[in-house]
Coordinates of C-alpha atoms in Angstrom, one line a residue:
M25 CA -156.8 21.3 64.9
T26 CA -153.5 22.7 66.0
Q27 CA -151.9 21.4 62.8
Y28 CA -154.3 23.4 60.7
K29 CA -153.8 26.5 62.9
N30 CA -150.0 26.3 62.4
L31 CA -150.5 25.9 58.7
F32 CA -152.8 28.9 58.5
A33 CA -150.4 31.0 60.6
S34 CA -147.5 30.1 58.3
L35 CA -149.5 30.9 55.1
F36 CA -150.6 34.2 56.6
S37 CA -147.1 35.3 57.5
V38 CA -145.8 34.4 54.0
F39 CA -148.7 36.0 52.1
V40 CA -148.3 39.2 54.1
L41 CA -145.0 39.9 52.4
L42 CA -146.3 38.7 49.0
G43 CA -149.3 40.9 49.3
M44 CA -147.2 44.0 50.3
V45 CA -144.8 43.3 47.4
I46 CA -147.7 42.9 44.8
Y47 CA -149.4 46.1 46.0
G48 CA -146.4 48.2 46.7
L49 CA -144.1 47.2 43.7
I50 CA -146.6 46.1 41.0
V51 CA -150.1 47.4 41.6
R52 CA -149.2 51.0 42.6
P53 CA -146.7 51.8 39.7
F54 CA -148.3 49.8 36.9
L55 CA -152.0 49.8 37.6
L56 CA -152.7 52.8 39.8
E57 CA -149.9 54.9 38.2
Q58 CA -148.7 55.9 41.7
T59 CA -145.2 55.9 43.1
A60 CA -144.0 52.4 44.1
L61 CA -143.5 51.9 47.8
P62 CA -139.8 51.9 48.9
L63 CA -138.5 48.4 49.7
E64 CA -137.8 49.6 53.3
V65 CA -141.4 50.5 53.8
V66 CA -142.6 47.2 52.2
F67 CA -140.6 45.1 54.6
L68 CA -141.2 47.4 57.6
L69 CA -145.0 47.2 57.2
S70 CA -144.7 43.4 56.6
S71 CA -142.6 43.1 59.8
I72 CA -145.1 45.1 61.9
I73 CA -147.9 42.8 60.7
V74 CA -146.1 39.5 61.4
V75 CA -144.7 40.7 64.7
T76 CA -148.3 41.6 65.7
Q77 CA -149.3 38.1 64.5
A78 CA -146.6 36.5 66.7
L79 CA -147.8 38.4 69.7
Y80 CA -151.4 37.4 69.1
L81 CA -150.3 33.7 68.9
G82 CA -148.8 34.0 72.3
F83 CA -145.1 34.7 71.7
T84 CA -143.6 37.3 74.1
W85 CA -141.9 40.4 72.9
N86 CA -138.6 39.2 74.4
E87 CA -138.8 35.9 72.5
I88 CA -139.5 37.8 69.2
I89 CA -136.8 40.4 69.7
T90 CA -134.2 37.7 70.7
T91 CA -134.8 35.8 67.5
V92 CA -134.7 39.0 65.4
V93 CA -131.4 40.0 67.0
E94 CA -130.0 36.5 66.4
R95 CA -130.9 36.9 62.7
I96 CA -129.5 40.4 62.4
S97 CA -126.3 39.3 64.1
K98 CA -125.9 36.7 61.3
A99 CA -126.3 39.6 58.8
L100 CA -123.6 41.7 60.4
P101 CA -120.7 40.1 58.3
I102 CA -122.7 41.1 55.2
V103 CA -123.1 44.7 56.5
M104 CA -119.4 44.9 57.3
L105 CA -118.6 43.6 53.8
L106 CA -120.7 46.3 52.3
F107 CA -118.9 49.0 54.3
A108 CA -115.6 47.5 53.1
I109 CA -116.7 47.4 49.4
G110 CA -117.7 51.1 49.6
I111 CA -114.3 52.0 50.9
L112 CA -112.7 49.7 48.3
I113 CA -114.5 51.5 45.4
G114 CA -113.5 54.9 46.6
T115 CA -109.8 54.1 47.2
W116 CA -109.6 52.2 43.9
V117 CA -110.7 55.4 42.1
L118 CA -108.4 57.7 44.1
S119 CA -105.4 55.4 43.4
G120 CA -106.1 55.4 39.7
T121 CA -106.8 51.7 39.5
I122 CA -110.4 52.0 38.2
P123 CA -109.6 54.9 35.9
Y124 CA -106.6 52.9 34.5
L125 CA -108.8 49.8 33.9
V126 CA -111.4 52.0 32.2
Y127 CA -108.7 53.6 30.0
L128 CA -107.4 50.2 29.0
S129 CA -110.9 48.9 28.3
L130 CA -111.5 52.0 26.0
E131 CA -108.3 51.1 24.2
L132 CA -108.8 47.4 23.9
V133 CA -112.5 46.6 23.9
S134 CA -114.4 47.1 20.7
P135 CA -117.9 48.6 21.3
E136 CA -119.7 45.9 19.4
H137 CA -118.2 43.2 21.6
I138 CA -118.4 45.0 25.0
Y139 CA -121.5 42.9 26.2
L140 CA -119.7 39.6 25.4
I141 CA -116.4 40.7 26.9
A142 CA -118.2 42.0 30.0
F143 CA -119.8 38.6 30.5
I144 CA -116.6 36.6 30.0
A145 CA -114.4 39.0 32.1
S146 CA -116.9 39.1 35.0
A147 CA -117.2 35.3 34.9
A148 CA -113.4 34.8 34.9
F149 CA -112.9 37.3 37.8
S150 CA -115.8 35.8 39.8
L151 CA -114.5 32.3 39.2
C152 CA -111.1 33.3 40.7
C153 CA -112.4 35.3 43.6
G154 CA -115.6 33.4 44.4
S155 CA -117.7 36.5 44.9
S156 CA -120.4 37.9 42.7
W157 CA -120.8 41.0 44.8
G158 CA -117.1 41.7 44.7
T159 CA -117.0 41.2 41.0
I160 CA -120.0 43.5 40.4
A161 CA -118.5 46.3 42.6
T162 CA -115.1 46.2 40.9
I163 CA -114.9 44.7 37.4
G164 CA -118.6 45.5 36.9
L165 CA -118.0 49.1 37.8
V166 CA -115.2 49.4 35.3
F167 CA -117.4 48.1 32.4
I168 CA -120.4 50.3 33.4
T169 CA -118.1 53.3 33.4
T170 CA -116.8 52.3 30.0
G171 CA -120.3 51.6 28.8
K172 CA -121.4 55.1 29.7
I173 CA -118.5 56.6 27.8
L174 CA -119.3 54.4 24.7
N175 CA -123.0 55.2 25.1
V176 CA -124.1 51.5 25.0
D177 CA -127.3 50.0 26.4
L178 CA -126.6 49.9 30.2
G179 CA -129.4 47.4 30.8
I180 CA -127.8 44.9 28.5
L181 CA -124.4 45.6 29.9
T182 CA -125.6 45.1 33.4
G183 CA -127.3 41.9 32.5
A184 CA -123.9 40.7 31.1
I185 CA -122.0 41.8 34.1
V186 CA -124.4 40.2 36.6
G187 CA -124.7 37.0 34.6
G188 CA -121.0 36.6 34.3
A189 CA -120.5 37.3 38.0
Y190 CA -123.1 34.7 39.0
F191 CA -121.6 32.1 36.6
G192 CA -118.2 32.4 38.2
D193 CA -119.6 32.6 41.7
K194 CA -121.8 29.5 41.2
L195 CA -119.0 27.3 39.9
S196 CA -116.1 28.6 42.1
P197 CA -115.0 26.3 44.9
L198 CA -114.2 29.6 46.8
S199 CA -117.8 30.8 46.8
D200 CA -119.5 30.8 50.1
T201 CA -123.0 30.1 48.7
T202 CA -121.6 27.1 46.7
N203 CA -120.0 25.7 49.8
V204 CA -123.0 26.3 51.9
A205 CA -125.3 24.5 49.4
A206 CA -123.0 21.5 49.4
I207 CA -122.6 21.4 53.2
S208 CA -126.3 21.8 53.8
V209 CA -127.1 18.5 52.1
N210 CA -123.8 16.8 53.0
V211 CA -122.2 16.4 49.6
D212 CA -118.7 17.1 48.4
V213 CA -118.3 20.6 47.0
Q214 CA -116.6 19.4 43.8
A215 CA -119.4 16.9 43.2
H216 CA -121.9 19.7 43.7
I217 CA -120.1 21.9 41.2
K218 CA -119.9 19.0 38.7
A219 CA -123.7 18.6 39.0
M220 CA -124.3 22.3 38.5
L221 CA -122.5 22.3 35.2
I222 CA -125.4 20.3 33.7
T223 CA -127.7 23.4 33.8
T224 CA -125.2 26.3 34.2
L225 CA -122.7 25.6 31.4
P226 CA -125.4 25.4 28.6
A227 CA -127.0 28.6 30.0
A228 CA -123.6 30.3 29.9
I229 CA -122.9 29.2 26.3
V230 CA -126.3 30.4 25.1
S231 CA -125.7 33.7 27.0
C232 CA -122.4 34.2 25.2
I233 CA -124.1 33.7 21.8
L234 CA -126.9 36.1 22.7
F235 CA -124.5 38.8 24.0
F236 CA -122.4 38.5 20.8
I237 CA -125.5 39.1 18.7
L238 CA -126.8 41.9 20.9
G239 CA -123.5 43.7 20.3
Y240 CA -124.6 44.2 16.7
L241 CA -128.3 44.7 17.3
Y242 CA -127.8 47.3 20.0
P243 CA -124.4 48.9 19.1
A244 CA -122.8 51.8 20.8
D245 CA -124.5 55.1 19.8
M246 CA -121.3 56.9 18.8
G247 CA -122.0 60.1 16.9
V248 CA -119.3 62.6 15.9
S249 CA -119.6 64.5 19.1
N250 CA -119.3 61.2 21.1
L251 CA -116.2 60.2 19.2
Y252 CA -114.6 63.5 19.9
A253 CA -115.5 63.3 23.6
L254 CA -114.1 59.8 23.7
D255 CA -110.8 60.9 22.1
E256 CA -110.6 63.8 24.5
L257 CA -111.3 61.5 27.5
K258 CA -108.5 59.2 26.5
E259 CA -106.1 62.2 26.6
I260 CA -107.5 63.6 29.9
L261 CA -107.4 60.4 32.0
P262 CA -103.6 59.9 31.7
N263 CA -103.1 63.6 32.5
I264 CA -105.1 63.7 35.7
F265 CA -104.0 60.2 36.9
S266 CA -100.5 58.7 36.8
F267 CA -100.9 55.3 35.2
N268 CA -98.6 52.6 36.3
Y269 CA -98.6 48.8 36.3
L270 CA -98.5 48.9 40.1
L271 CA -102.2 50.0 39.9
F272 CA -103.0 46.3 39.2
L273 CA -101.9 45.4 42.7
P274 CA -105.2 46.2 44.5
P275 CA -107.2 43.8 42.2
L276 CA -104.4 41.3 42.5
I277 CA -104.7 41.3 46.2
I278 CA -108.4 40.3 45.9
L279 CA -107.6 37.5 43.5
V280 CA -104.7 36.1 45.6
G281 CA -106.6 36.4 48.8
S282 CA -109.6 34.5 47.3
I283 CA -107.4 31.8 45.8
K284 CA -105.7 31.3 49.1
K285 CA -109.1 31.2 50.8
K286 CA -108.4 34.2 53.0
E287 CA -111.4 35.9 54.7
P288 CA -113.0 38.4 52.3
L289 CA -113.3 41.3 54.8
P290 CA -109.5 41.5 55.7
T291 CA -108.7 41.0 52.0
L292 CA -110.8 44.0 51.0
I293 CA -109.3 46.1 53.7
V294 CA -105.7 45.2 52.7
S295 CA -106.6 46.0 49.1
S296 CA -108.1 49.4 50.1
L297 CA -105.0 50.2 52.2
L298 CA -102.7 49.4 49.4
A299 CA -104.8 51.6 47.0
S300 CA -104.6 54.4 49.6
L301 CA -100.8 54.2 49.6
L302 CA -100.7 54.2 45.8
A303 CA -102.9 57.3 45.8
I304 CA -100.5 59.1 48.1
F305 CA -97.3 58.1 46.4
Y306 CA -98.3 57.9 42.7
Q307 CA -101.3 60.3 42.5
N308 CA -99.9 62.9 44.9
S309 CA -103.1 62.7 46.9
S310 CA -103.0 64.0 50.4
F311 CA -103.8 62.1 53.6
D312 CA -106.9 64.2 53.9
D313 CA -108.0 63.1 50.4
V314 CA -107.7 59.5 51.5
V315 CA -109.7 60.1 54.7
N316 CA -112.4 62.0 52.8
T317 CA -112.6 59.2 50.2
I318 CA -113.0 56.6 52.8
H319 CA -115.7 58.7 54.6
R320 CA -117.7 60.2 51.7
G321 CA -116.2 58.7 48.6
F322 CA -114.0 60.0 45.8
S323 CA -114.6 63.4 44.3
I324 CA -113.1 64.7 41.1
D325 CA -112.4 67.9 43.0
M326 CA -109.6 66.1 44.8
L327 CA -107.5 66.1 41.7
A328 CA -105.9 68.8 39.6
A329 CA -108.9 70.4 37.9
P330 CA -109.5 68.8 34.5
P331 CA -110.8 70.9 31.6
T332 CA -114.1 72.6 32.6
T333 CA -116.0 70.9 29.8
Q334 CA -115.2 67.5 31.3
Q335 CA -115.6 68.2 35.0
V336 CA -119.2 67.2 35.2
F337 CA -118.8 64.2 32.9
L338 CA -115.8 62.9 34.8
G339 CA -117.6 63.5 38.1
N340 CA -120.6 61.5 36.9
L341 CA -118.2 58.7 36.0
L342 CA -115.8 58.6 38.9
N343 CA -117.5 60.3 42.0
R344 CA -118.4 57.2 44.0
G345 CA -117.5 55.0 47.0
G346 CA -117.1 55.6 50.7
I347 CA -118.6 54.2 53.8
Y348 CA -122.0 55.7 53.2
S349 CA -122.2 54.7 49.5
L350 CA -123.9 51.4 50.2
I351 CA -126.0 52.5 53.1
E352 CA -129.3 51.8 51.3
P353 CA -128.7 48.0 51.0
I354 CA -127.4 48.0 54.6
V355 CA -130.7 49.5 55.9
I356 CA -132.8 47.2 53.7
I357 CA -130.8 44.1 55.0
L358 CA -131.5 45.1 58.6
I359 CA -135.2 45.6 58.0
V360 CA -135.5 42.4 56.0
F361 CA -134.0 40.4 58.8
I362 CA -136.6 41.8 61.2
Y363 CA -139.2 40.1 59.0
V364 CA -137.0 37.0 58.5
G365 CA -136.4 36.7 62.2
T366 CA -140.1 36.9 63.0
I367 CA -141.2 34.3 60.5
S368 CA -138.4 32.0 61.6
K369 CA -139.9 32.2 65.2
L370 CA -143.2 31.2 63.7
N371 CA -141.4 28.4 61.9
A372 CA -143.4 29.4 58.8
I373 CA -141.4 28.2 55.9
P374 CA -140.4 24.7 57.3
T375 CA -144.1 24.2 58.3
L376 CA -145.2 24.8 54.7
I377 CA -142.4 22.7 53.1
N378 CA -143.0 19.8 55.5
K379 CA -146.7 19.9 54.7
I380 CA -145.9 19.3 51.0
I381 CA -143.1 16.8 51.1
P382 CA -144.9 13.6 52.3
K383 CA -147.3 13.8 49.4
I384 CA -144.5 13.7 46.7
K385 CA -143.9 10.3 45.2
N386 CA -142.5 11.2 41.8
P387 CA -138.8 12.1 41.3
S388 CA -139.5 14.8 38.7
K389 CA -142.2 16.4 40.9
L390 CA -139.8 16.3 43.9
V391 CA -137.1 18.1 42.0
S392 CA -139.6 20.6 40.6
I393 CA -141.1 21.3 44.1
T394 CA -137.5 21.7 45.4
L395 CA -136.8 24.4 42.7
I396 CA -140.1 26.2 43.6
S397 CA -139.4 26.0 47.3
S398 CA -135.8 27.2 46.9
G399 CA -136.8 30.2 44.8
L400 CA -139.6 31.2 47.1
T401 CA -137.5 30.7 50.3
N402 CA -134.7 32.9 48.9
A403 CA -137.2 35.5 47.7
L404 CA -138.8 35.6 51.2
T405 CA -135.6 35.5 53.3
S406 CA -133.2 37.3 50.9
S407 CA -130.6 34.8 52.0
Q408 CA -129.1 31.8 50.1
Y409 CA -127.7 30.6 53.4
A410 CA -131.2 30.4 55.0
N411 CA -132.5 28.8 51.7
S412 CA -129.9 26.1 51.6
F413 CA -130.3 25.0 55.2
I414 CA -134.1 25.3 55.3
V415 CA -134.9 23.6 52.0
G416 CA -131.8 21.3 52.0
E417 CA -132.6 19.9 55.5
A418 CA -136.3 19.5 54.7
F419 CA -135.8 17.6 51.4
S420 CA -132.7 15.5 52.0
R421 CA -134.5 12.4 53.4
K422 CA -137.1 12.5 50.6
Y423 CA -134.3 12.4 48.0
D424 CA -132.8 9.4 49.8
E425 CA -136.2 7.7 49.9
L426 CA -136.7 8.1 46.1
N427 CA -133.0 7.2 45.5
I428 CA -132.2 10.6 43.8
P429 CA -128.6 11.7 44.3
R430 CA -128.3 14.6 46.8
T431 CA -126.2 16.5 44.3
V432 CA -129.4 17.0 42.3
L433 CA -130.8 18.6 45.5
S434 CA -127.8 20.8 46.1
R435 CA -127.8 21.8 42.4
S436 CA -131.5 22.7 42.7
L437 CA -130.9 24.9 45.7
E438 CA -128.7 27.1 43.5
D439 CA -130.6 26.7 40.2
T440 CA -133.4 28.8 41.5
G441 CA -132.2 30.0 44.9
T442 CA -129.0 31.6 43.9
M443 CA -130.0 32.4 40.3
I444 CA -133.3 34.2 41.3
E445 CA -131.6 36.8 43.6
S446 CA -130.7 39.3 40.9
L447 CA -134.2 39.1 39.4
I448 CA -136.1 39.9 42.6
P449 CA -136.5 43.7 43.0
W450 CA -136.6 43.6 46.8
S451 CA -133.6 41.2 47.3
T452 CA -130.5 42.6 48.9
T453 CA -128.6 41.6 45.7
S454 CA -130.7 43.7 43.4
V455 CA -130.5 46.7 45.7
F456 CA -126.7 46.2 45.9
I457 CA -126.5 46.0 42.1
F458 CA -128.5 49.3 41.7
T459 CA -126.4 51.0 44.4
S460 CA -123.1 49.9 42.8
L461 CA -123.8 50.2 39.1
G462 CA -126.8 52.7 39.1
V463 CA -129.0 50.3 37.0
G464 CA -132.2 49.0 38.4
V465 CA -133.6 45.4 38.1
L466 CA -136.4 46.6 35.8
E467 CA -133.8 47.8 33.4
Y468 CA -131.6 44.6 33.2
W469 CA -133.7 41.6 34.3
N470 CA -134.7 40.6 30.8
W471 CA -131.0 40.8 29.7
Q472 CA -129.8 38.6 32.6
F473 CA -129.8 35.6 30.3
L474 CA -127.8 33.3 32.5
S475 CA -130.3 33.2 35.4
I476 CA -133.4 33.1 33.1
I477 CA -132.0 30.3 30.9
N478 CA -130.6 28.4 33.9
I479 CA -133.9 28.4 35.7
F480 CA -135.7 27.3 32.5
L481 CA -133.3 24.5 32.0
A482 CA -133.6 23.4 35.6
F483 CA -137.3 22.9 35.4
T484 CA -137.0 21.3 31.9
F485 CA -134.4 18.9 33.1
A486 CA -136.4 18.1 36.2
Y487 CA -139.4 17.2 34.0
L488 CA -137.3 15.1 31.6
G489 CA -135.2 13.5 34.4
I490 CA -132.0 14.8 32.9
G491 CA -129.0 14.8 35.3
Y492 CA -130.2 12.1 37.6
A493 CA -127.6 9.5 38.5
K494 CA -128.6 5.9 38.9
S495 CA -126.6 5.6 42.1
R496 CA -125.9 8.1 44.8
S497 CA -122.8 6.3 46.1
D498 CA -120.3 8.1 43.9
L499 CA -121.4 11.6 44.5
E500 CA -122.2 11.8 48.2
I501 CA -120.3 11.9 51.4
D502 CA -120.9 8.9 53.5
N503 CA -123.7 9.8 55.9
E504 CA -122.6 7.4 58.6

């Protein structure tokens, strides 16, 4: 009887969030034609309900709040990283780094190839630095700014940026999520990356082809007035910013720090400090300008006034960054982890997974259930870390029992877990993308080909048995 009671409690806590999401984000805007509920409210209401459930089941308030605080403490590095990224964006603009990269992209990137180039460049940068978020907030911002100037479809462009960022992040040995997925099931990280190539590389190749085609199907809408504005902008940017090859140093710091496996937070801070110094010595910015940029973000008013006709346009392009610029995803992360901490106290997700596992006897079904479990766990916890350890630990022995290499398990954790993040409206990743680039998930999800194709291939290969090794011995770390 207790077993069924635990199962019901677990189902209830999970379906509370699903119900709130369906009502607040789907039913209200699309069926009732009402305003969608803010994500903060969705998770806050869900948290209140599951906390009440936990109290009803006999957990004390101190037990619940202790678990919630433990979960939030694990989220603090992410929060600090978001503060640092906000500062980085502002100082990179003030120093002239982002304007210089935008200027070069306007000179070098042809409008019909911007989607493809954005995908490839984001993939290359992410592969080097091992961070999808860092790529989106820097290189992604450059391409979005360029895309606004060229008047291209920002939904397609964002799909290309995010897809490229996730390709590089997924296959980079420097990526935290890649290493966590490998560690969680006790496999070598290089073997894990090799296994992921089976689904991710074909998805990337198809994505490149599609973005190449889309460049001609959805070209830049450049009328005569747009061409005139573009030419004028190319003249204005070098006049209000002093362009110099030294402006490449802040991004170079990020790349070198990642390659040398330095901690991301100090690396971002060093890059921001260097950008601040460049702003003072090469852009003639004052110390107060640097302080204001760190605090509230860059403002075009800090520079010698550009022509009046371009002030508003330049402001829309460049006014961004600062400590408070990413406050929305930070608030959502904290509220999300209240819910996550409570359902972890209820042991909800492991209970549901462990209820399913003993009944699986077929390898293809096991991989398919892993993919579903990984996607749902990431969607509910908004954390690939939690997903990797919860699902990885629960399924590892079953993979051994059916003689399936654990690299298939580690690959599956990312094929849906990592790849679904940018497609879930309430995930911290989607909120981060919107806050950084100004494009919402409903505008870009159908153009995020990498994730969609990767997830499709993962289920297809699971059904066909593609990518299974006959022996586990070559790919796994000895468990003894």
